[in-house]
Amino acid sequence: MNTPTPAILVTYGSRHGATAGIAEEIADALREDGFAPAVVPAREVTDVTPYDAVVIGGSLHAGHWNHDALRCARRNAAALAERPVWFFSSGPLDTTAEQEDLAPVPGAAHAMAQVHARGHVTFGGCVTADTPGVVARVLVRSGRAGDFRNPPRIRRWAHRVAGELRAHPGPAAAPDHADA
Ligand SMILES: Cc1cc2nc3c(=O)[nH]c(=O)nc-3n(C[C@H](O)[C@H](O)[C@H](O)COP(=O)(O)O)c2cc1C
């Protein structure tokens, strides 16, 4: 008998769209691996029980993980704890996320512990001339803005998540934490 393909939710908290783009990239890679993920903004997620696994991401602003993503993790904590869950963060406007394993900020780390998340990765972020806000404008003017999301790296991580999910579909933590 064939094992049914796990239903995956990819959800994200994004202020200006950069993290939404990462979520879409992750979902695309999961589709290549035979999954049919739903991609839903974190603030719209009221129930994760229709899904067998969840990827949840949030952008970093002033050292904090996105509030929508945090609230989503909190209000669904009990159900998330019974499913395989991976976290990602979107932040640094440089390549540090590719050079070292950047730990989740405390809010995200706490949420991860609550739901027994299998892993976390930080991807580079994106601020461009189209990003609203004073800080974004300053970053652009000073030449410190840019798109550091690195789609191939995002896709590699998503493929790793897909592999872990196929190998260990249950809620128990997999041995490998799928760092990119
Ligand atoms: C006002 C502001 C504050 C930011 N603070 C941080 C930060 O503390 N740490 C970090 O790594 N990136 C920081 N960034 C970069 C963002 O996390 C990055 O651009 C991210 O990809 C934005 O995603 P979003 O558009 O989905 O919100 C900041 C960007 C802005 C505009």
PDB file of C-alpha atoms and ligand atoms in Angstrom:
ATOM      1  CA  MET A   1       0.000   0.000   0.000  1.00  0.00           C
ATOM      2  CA  ASN A   2       1.302   3.468  -0.850  1.00  0.00           C
ATOM      3  CA  THR A   3       1.982   5.885   2.023  1.00  0.00           C
ATOM      4  CA  PRO A   4       0.004   9.114   1.471  1.00  0.00           C
ATOM      5  CA  THR A   5       2.068  12.243   0.827  1.00  0.00           C
ATOM      6  CA  PRO A   6       2.173  14.402   3.968  1.00  0.00           C
ATOM      7  CA  ALA A   7       0.263  17.688   3.723  1.00  0.00           C
ATOM      8  CA  ILE A   8       2.654  20.570   4.431  1.00  0.00           C
ATOM      9  CA  LEU A   9       1.870  24.109   5.520  1.00  0.00           C
ATOM     10  CA  VAL A  10       4.471  26.773   4.762  1.00  0.00           C
ATOM     11  CA  THR A  11       3.545  29.838   6.760  1.00  0.00           C
ATOM     12  CA  TYR A  12       5.356  33.110   7.249  1.00  0.00           C
ATOM     13  CA  GLY A  13       5.339  36.460   8.984  1.00  0.00           C
ATOM     14  CA  SER A  14       6.588  39.122   6.617  1.00  0.00           C
ATOM     15  CA  ARG A  15       6.574  42.885   6.955  1.00  0.00           C
ATOM     16  CA  HIS A  16       7.511  43.892   3.422  1.00  0.00           C
ATOM     17  CA  GLY A  17       7.378  40.698   1.392  1.00  0.00           C
ATOM     18  CA  ALA A  18      10.940  39.355   1.581  1.00  0.00           C
ATOM     19  CA  THR A  19      10.015  36.456   3.865  1.00  0.00           C
ATOM     20  CA  ALA A  20       6.928  35.740   1.789  1.00  0.00           C
ATOM     21  CA  GLY A  21       9.286  35.290  -1.163  1.00  0.00           C
ATOM     22  CA  ILE A  22      11.380  32.807   0.814  1.00  0.00           C
ATOM     23  CA  ALA A  23       8.235  30.877   1.756  1.00  0.00           C
ATOM     24  CA  GLU A  24       7.273  30.667  -1.939  1.00  0.00           C
ATOM     25  CA  GLU A  25      10.752  29.425  -2.812  1.00  0.00           C
ATOM     26  CA  ILE A  26      10.535  26.748  -0.109  1.00  0.00           C
ATOM     27  CA  ALA A  27       7.107  25.688  -1.347  1.00  0.00           C
ATOM     28  CA  ASP A  28       8.404  25.496  -4.910  1.00  0.00           C
ATOM     29  CA  ALA A  29      11.228  23.185  -3.880  1.00  0.00           C
ATOM     30  CA  LEU A  30       8.809  21.027  -1.877  1.00  0.00           C
ATOM     31  CA  ARG A  31       6.626  20.755  -4.994  1.00  0.00           C
ATOM     32  CA  GLU A  32       9.630  19.462  -6.908  1.00  0.00           C
ATOM     33  CA  ASP A  33       9.844  16.752  -4.265  1.00  0.00           C
ATOM     34  CA  GLY A  34       6.251  15.676  -4.800  1.00  0.00           C
ATOM     35  CA  PHE A  35       4.506  17.596  -2.030  1.00  0.00           C
ATOM     36  CA  ALA A  36       1.603  20.009  -2.504  1.00  0.00           C
ATOM     37  CA  PRO A  37       2.301  22.635   0.174  1.00  0.00           C
ATOM     38  CA  ALA A  38      -0.115  25.365   1.156  1.00  0.00           C
ATOM     39  CA  VAL A  39       1.510  28.781   1.549  1.00  0.00           C
ATOM     40  CA  VAL A  40      -0.394  30.957   4.013  1.00  0.00           C
ATOM     41  CA  PRO A  41       0.472  34.193   5.872  1.00  0.00           C
ATOM     42  CA  ALA A  42       0.942  33.434   9.571  1.00  0.00           C
ATOM     43  CA  ARG A  43      -1.742  35.852  10.659  1.00  0.00           C
ATOM     44  CA  GLU A  44      -4.318  33.831   8.681  1.00  0.00           C
ATOM     45  CA  VAL A  45      -3.436  30.465  10.178  1.00  0.00           C
ATOM     46  CA  THR A  46      -6.053  29.532  12.744  1.00  0.00           C
ATOM     47  CA  ASP A  47      -5.741  25.749  12.593  1.00  0.00           C
ATOM     48  CA  VAL A  48      -2.769  23.596  11.639  1.00  0.00           C
ATOM     49  CA  THR A  49      -4.489  20.268  12.263  1.00  0.00           C
ATOM     50  CA  PRO A  50      -5.259  19.687   8.548  1.00  0.00           C
ATOM     51  CA  TYR A  51      -1.484  19.522   7.966  1.00  0.00           C
ATOM     52  CA  ASP A  52       0.991  16.758   8.712  1.00  0.00           C
ATOM     53  CA  ALA A  53       4.002  19.071   8.873  1.00  0.00           C
ATOM     54  CA  VAL A  54       4.636  22.801   9.135  1.00  0.00           C
ATOM     55  CA  VAL A  55       7.400  25.174   8.069  1.00  0.00           C
ATOM     56  CA  ILE A  56       7.129  28.525   9.791  1.00  0.00           C
ATOM     57  CA  GLY A  57       9.247  31.557   9.042  1.00  0.00           C
ATOM     58  CA  GLY A  58       9.578  35.098  10.254  1.00  0.00           C
ATOM     59  CA  SER A  59      11.617  38.149   9.396  1.00  0.00           C
ATOM     60  CA  LEU A  60      13.904  39.844  11.898  1.00  0.00           C
ATOM     61  CA  HIS A  61      13.348  43.435  12.855  1.00  0.00           C
ATOM     62  CA  ALA A  62      15.387  45.147  15.564  1.00  0.00           C
ATOM     63  CA  GLY A  63      16.457  41.761  16.864  1.00  0.00           C
ATOM     64  CA  HIS A  64      12.938  40.366  17.134  1.00  0.00           C
ATOM     65  CA  TRP A  65      11.243  37.589  15.223  1.00  0.00           C
ATOM     66  CA  ASN A  66       8.160  38.675  13.297  1.00  0.00           C
ATOM     67  CA  HIS A  67       5.117  39.053  15.579  1.00  0.00           C
ATOM     68  CA  ASP A  68       2.651  37.359  13.232  1.00  0.00           C
ATOM     69  CA  ALA A  69       4.895  34.304  13.056  1.00  0.00           C
ATOM     70  CA  LEU A  70       5.384  34.283  16.823  1.00  0.00           C
ATOM     71  CA  ARG A  71       1.682  34.590  17.527  1.00  0.00           C
ATOM     72  CA  CYS A  72       0.927  31.866  15.003  1.00  0.00           C
ATOM     73  CA  ALA A  73       3.391  29.538  16.730  1.00  0.00           C
ATOM     74  CA  ARG A  74       1.930  30.377  20.140  1.00  0.00           C
ATOM     75  CA  ARG A  75      -1.741  29.975  19.320  1.00  0.00           C
ATOM     76  CA  ASN A  76      -1.102  26.675  17.516  1.00  0.00           C
ATOM     77  CA  ALA A  77       1.553  25.427  19.947  1.00  0.00           C
ATOM     78  CA  ALA A  78      -0.297  22.314  21.111  1.00  0.00           C
ATOM     79  CA  ALA A  79      -1.041  21.092  17.582  1.00  0.00           C
ATOM     80  CA  LEU A  80       2.419  22.059  16.320  1.00  0.00           C
ATOM     81  CA  ALA A  81       4.030  20.039  19.100  1.00  0.00           C
ATOM     82  CA  GLU A  82       2.354  16.945  17.637  1.00  0.00           C
ATOM     83  CA  ARG A  83       3.741  17.536  14.143  1.00  0.00           C
ATOM     84  CA  PRO A  84       7.148  17.871  12.529  1.00  0.00           C
ATOM     85  CA  VAL A  85       7.919  21.602  12.433  1.00  0.00           C
ATOM     86  CA  TRP A  86      10.818  23.571  10.986  1.00  0.00           C
ATOM     87  CA  PHE A  87      11.542  27.233  11.579  1.00  0.00           C
ATOM     88  CA  PHE A  88      13.347  29.749   9.421  1.00  0.00           C
ATOM     89  CA  SER A  89      14.360  33.344   9.921  1.00  0.00           C
ATOM     90  CA  SER A  90      14.952  35.989   7.283  1.00  0.00           C
ATOM     91  CA  GLY A  91      17.279  38.752   8.193  1.00  0.00           C
ATOM     92  CA  PRO A  92      20.903  39.638   7.655  1.00  0.00           C
ATOM     93  CA  LEU A  93      21.605  42.050   4.835  1.00  0.00           C
ATOM     94  CA  ASP A  94      24.912  40.383   4.061  1.00  0.00           C
ATOM     95  CA  THR A  95      26.202  36.838   3.610  1.00  0.00           C
ATOM     96  CA  THR A  96      26.783  36.021   7.294  1.00  0.00           C
ATOM     97  CA  ALA A  97      23.833  33.614   7.294  1.00  0.00           C
ATOM     98  CA  GLU A  98      25.683  31.564   4.673  1.00  0.00           C
ATOM     99  CA  GLN A  99      28.985  31.637   6.491  1.00  0.00           C
ATOM    100  CA  GLU A 100      27.833  30.585   9.943  1.00  0.00           C
ATOM    101  CA  ASP A 101      24.881  28.882  11.546  1.00  0.00           C
ATOM    102  CA  LEU A 102      22.985  31.893  12.939  1.00  0.00           C
ATOM    103  CA  ALA A 103      20.942  30.835  15.953  1.00  0.00           C
ATOM    104  CA  PRO A 104      17.281  31.793  16.257  1.00  0.00           C
ATOM    105  CA  VAL A 105      16.635  34.990  18.226  1.00  0.00           C
ATOM    106  CA  PRO A 106      15.228  34.354  21.743  1.00  0.00           C
ATOM    107  CA  GLY A 107      11.537  34.682  20.777  1.00  0.00           C
ATOM    108  CA  ALA A 108      11.880  32.192  17.957  1.00  0.00           C
ATOM    109  CA  ALA A 109      14.057  29.891  20.076  1.00  0.00           C
ATOM    110  CA  HIS A 110      11.410  29.881  22.791  1.00  0.00           C
ATOM    111  CA  ALA A 111       8.650  29.076  20.296  1.00  0.00           C
ATOM    112  CA  MET A 112      10.809  26.316  18.810  1.00  0.00           C
ATOM    113  CA  ALA A 113      11.270  24.746  22.225  1.00  0.00           C
ATOM    114  CA  GLN A 114       7.526  24.935  22.891  1.00  0.00           C
ATOM    115  CA  VAL A 115       6.653  23.038  19.718  1.00  0.00           C
ATOM    116  CA  HIS A 116       9.719  20.733  19.715  1.00  0.00           C
ATOM    117  CA  ALA A 117      10.820  22.050  16.330  1.00  0.00           C
ATOM    118  CA  ARG A 118      13.121  19.834  14.315  1.00  0.00           C
ATOM    119  CA  GLY A 119      15.335  22.588  13.049  1.00  0.00           C
ATOM    120  CA  HIS A 120      15.986  26.199  12.237  1.00  0.00           C
ATOM    121  CA  VAL A 121      17.864  28.081   9.571  1.00  0.00           C
ATOM    122  CA  THR A 122      18.556  31.762   9.006  1.00  0.00           C
ATOM    123  CA  PHE A 123      18.452  33.020   5.445  1.00  0.00           C
ATOM    124  CA  GLY A 124      19.744  36.367   4.274  1.00  0.00           C
ATOM    125  CA  GLY A 125      17.122  39.091   3.987  1.00  0.00           C
ATOM    126  CA  CYS A 126      16.113  41.686   1.473  1.00  0.00           C
ATOM    127  CA  VAL A 127      15.765  45.447   1.612  1.00  0.00           C
ATOM    128  CA  THR A 128      15.552  47.406  -1.621  1.00  0.00           C
ATOM    129  CA  ALA A 129      14.661  50.915  -2.751  1.00  0.00           C
ATOM    130  CA  ASP A 130      11.031  49.719  -2.777  1.00  0.00           C
ATOM    131  CA  THR A 131      11.071  48.813   0.930  1.00  0.00           C
ATOM    132  CA  PRO A 132       9.139  51.434   2.883  1.00  0.00           C
ATOM    133  CA  GLY A 133      10.427  53.081   6.064  1.00  0.00           C
ATOM    134  CA  VAL A 134      13.175  55.355   7.278  1.00  0.00           C
ATOM    135  CA  VAL A 135      15.598  52.574   8.218  1.00  0.00           C
ATOM    136  CA  ALA A 136      15.204  50.981   4.789  1.00  0.00           C
ATOM    137  CA  ARG A 137      15.893  54.327   3.150  1.00  0.00           C
ATOM    138  CA  VAL A 138      19.023  54.809   5.224  1.00  0.00           C
ATOM    139  CA  LEU A 139      20.207  51.286   4.391  1.00  0.00           C
ATOM    140  CA  VAL A 140      19.663  51.879   0.682  1.00  0.00           C
ATOM    141  CA  ARG A 141      21.411  55.264   0.729  1.00  0.00           C
ATOM    142  CA  SER A 142      24.388  53.899   2.618  1.00  0.00           C
ATOM    143  CA  GLY A 143      24.761  50.975   0.216  1.00  0.00           C
ATOM    144  CA  ARG A 144      23.989  48.368   2.879  1.00  0.00           C
ATOM    145  CA  ALA A 145      20.716  47.152   1.345  1.00  0.00           C
ATOM    146  CA  GLY A 146      20.255  44.388  -1.177  1.00  0.00           C
ATOM    147  CA  ASP A 147      18.700  41.004  -1.776  1.00  0.00           C
ATOM    148  CA  PHE A 148      20.651  38.367   0.163  1.00  0.00           C
ATOM    149  CA  ARG A 149      18.057  35.592   0.078  1.00  0.00           C
ATOM    150  CA  ASN A 150      20.036  33.144  -2.114  1.00  0.00           C
ATOM    151  CA  PRO A 151      17.337  30.967  -3.748  1.00  0.00           C
ATOM    152  CA  PRO A 152      19.614  27.927  -4.327  1.00  0.00           C
ATOM    153  CA  ARG A 153      20.453  27.827  -0.620  1.00  0.00           C
ATOM    154  CA  ILE A 154      16.764  28.159   0.306  1.00  0.00           C
ATOM    155  CA  ARG A 155      15.868  25.339  -2.071  1.00  0.00           C
ATOM    156  CA  ARG A 156      18.636  23.097  -0.734  1.00  0.00           C
ATOM    157  CA  TRP A 157      17.267  23.542   2.776  1.00  0.00           C
ATOM    158  CA  ALA A 158      13.710  22.818   1.614  1.00  0.00           C
ATOM    159  CA  HIS A 159      14.851  19.644  -0.167  1.00  0.00           C
ATOM    160  CA  ARG A 160      16.555  18.579   3.053  1.00  0.00           C
ATOM    161  CA  VAL A 161      13.323  19.178   4.969  1.00  0.00           C
ATOM    162  CA  ALA A 162      11.462  17.099   2.371  1.00  0.00           C
ATOM    163  CA  GLY A 163      13.976  14.285   2.795  1.00  0.00           C
ATOM    164  CA  GLU A 164      13.680  14.340   6.578  1.00  0.00           C
ATOM    165  CA  LEU A 165       9.929  14.354   6.360  1.00  0.00           C
ATOM    166  CA  ARG A 166       9.889  11.323   4.061  1.00  0.00           C
ATOM    167  CA  ALA A 167      12.342   9.517   6.327  1.00  0.00           C
ATOM    168  CA  HIS A 168      10.691  10.514   9.627  1.00  0.00           C
ATOM    169  CA  PRO A 169       7.061  11.557   9.027  1.00  0.00           C
ATOM    170  CA  GLY A 170       6.068  11.273  12.705  1.00  0.00           C
ATOM    171  CA  PRO A 171       6.371  13.982  15.345  1.00  0.00           C
ATOM    172  CA  ALA A 172       9.586  12.642  16.906  1.00  0.00           C
ATOM    173  CA  ALA A 173      12.693  14.732  16.240  1.00  0.00           C
ATOM    174  CA  ALA A 174      14.824  13.568  13.343  1.00  0.00           C
ATOM    175  CA  PRO A 175      18.534  13.109  14.046  1.00  0.00           C
ATOM    176  CA  ASP A 176      19.644  15.632  11.404  1.00  0.00           C
ATOM    177  CA  HIS A 177      18.460  19.193  11.845  1.00  0.00           C
ATOM    178  CA  ALA A 178      18.586  20.140   8.170  1.00  0.00           C
ATOM    179  CA  ASP A 179      20.831  23.150   8.516  1.00  0.00           C
ATOM    180  CA  ALA A 180      21.530  24.662   5.133  1.00  0.00           C
TER     181      ALA A 180
HETATM  182  C1  LIG B   1      13.711  48.504  10.155  1.00  0.00           C
HETATM  183  C2  LIG B   1      14.459  47.228   9.873  1.00  0.00           C
HETATM  184  C3  LIG B   1      15.027  46.528  10.928  1.00  0.00           C
HETATM  185  C4  LIG B   1      15.729  45.341  10.684  1.00  0.00           C
HETATM  186  N1  LIG B   1      16.292  44.661  11.722  1.00  0.00           N
HETATM  187  C5  LIG B   1      16.986  43.523  11.482  1.00  0.00           C
HETATM  188  C6  LIG B   1      17.591  42.784  12.545  1.00  0.00           C
HETATM  189  O1  LIG B   1      17.504  43.141  13.701  1.00  0.00           O
HETATM  190  N2  LIG B   1      18.288  41.671  12.239  1.00  0.00           N
HETATM  191  C7  LIG B   1      18.423  41.224  10.954  1.00  0.00           C
HETATM  192  O2  LIG B   1      19.084  40.212  10.723  1.00  0.00           O
HETATM  193  N3  LIG B   1      17.826  41.872   9.924  1.00  0.00           N
HETATM  194  C8  LIG B   1      17.128  43.000  10.155  1.00  0.00           C
HETATM  195  N4  LIG B   1      16.526  43.678   9.127  1.00  0.00           N
HETATM  196  C9  LIG B   1      16.526  43.080   7.799  1.00  0.00           C
HETATM  197  C10 LIG B   1      15.202  42.319   7.570  1.00  0.00           C
HETATM  198  O3  LIG B   1      15.066  41.289   8.486  1.00  0.00           O
HETATM  199  C11 LIG B   1      15.203  41.717   6.178  1.00  0.00           C
HETATM  200  O4  LIG B   1      15.154  42.753   5.264  1.00  0.00           O
HETATM  201  C12 LIG B   1      14.040  40.773   5.976  1.00  0.00           C
HETATM  202  O5  LIG B   1      14.298  39.994   4.816  1.00  0.00           O
HETATM  203  C13 LIG B   1      12.736  41.499   5.842  1.00  0.00           C
HETATM  204  O6  LIG B   1      11.706  40.589   5.604  1.00  0.00           O
HETATM  205  P1  LIG B   1      10.194  41.017   5.393  1.00  0.00           P
HETATM  206  O7  LIG B   1      10.147  41.970   4.234  1.00  0.00           O
HETATM  207  O8  LIG B   1       9.515  39.734   5.090  1.00  0.00           O
HETATM  208  O9  LIG B   1       9.726  41.621   6.678  1.00  0.00           O
HETATM  209  C14 LIG B   1      15.842  44.853   9.349  1.00  0.00           C
HETATM  210  C15 LIG B   1      15.256  45.572   8.299  1.00  0.00           C
HETATM  211  C16 LIG B   1      14.576  46.760   8.542  1.00  0.00           C
HETATM  212  C17 LIG B   1      13.968  47.502   7.380  1.00  0.00           C
END
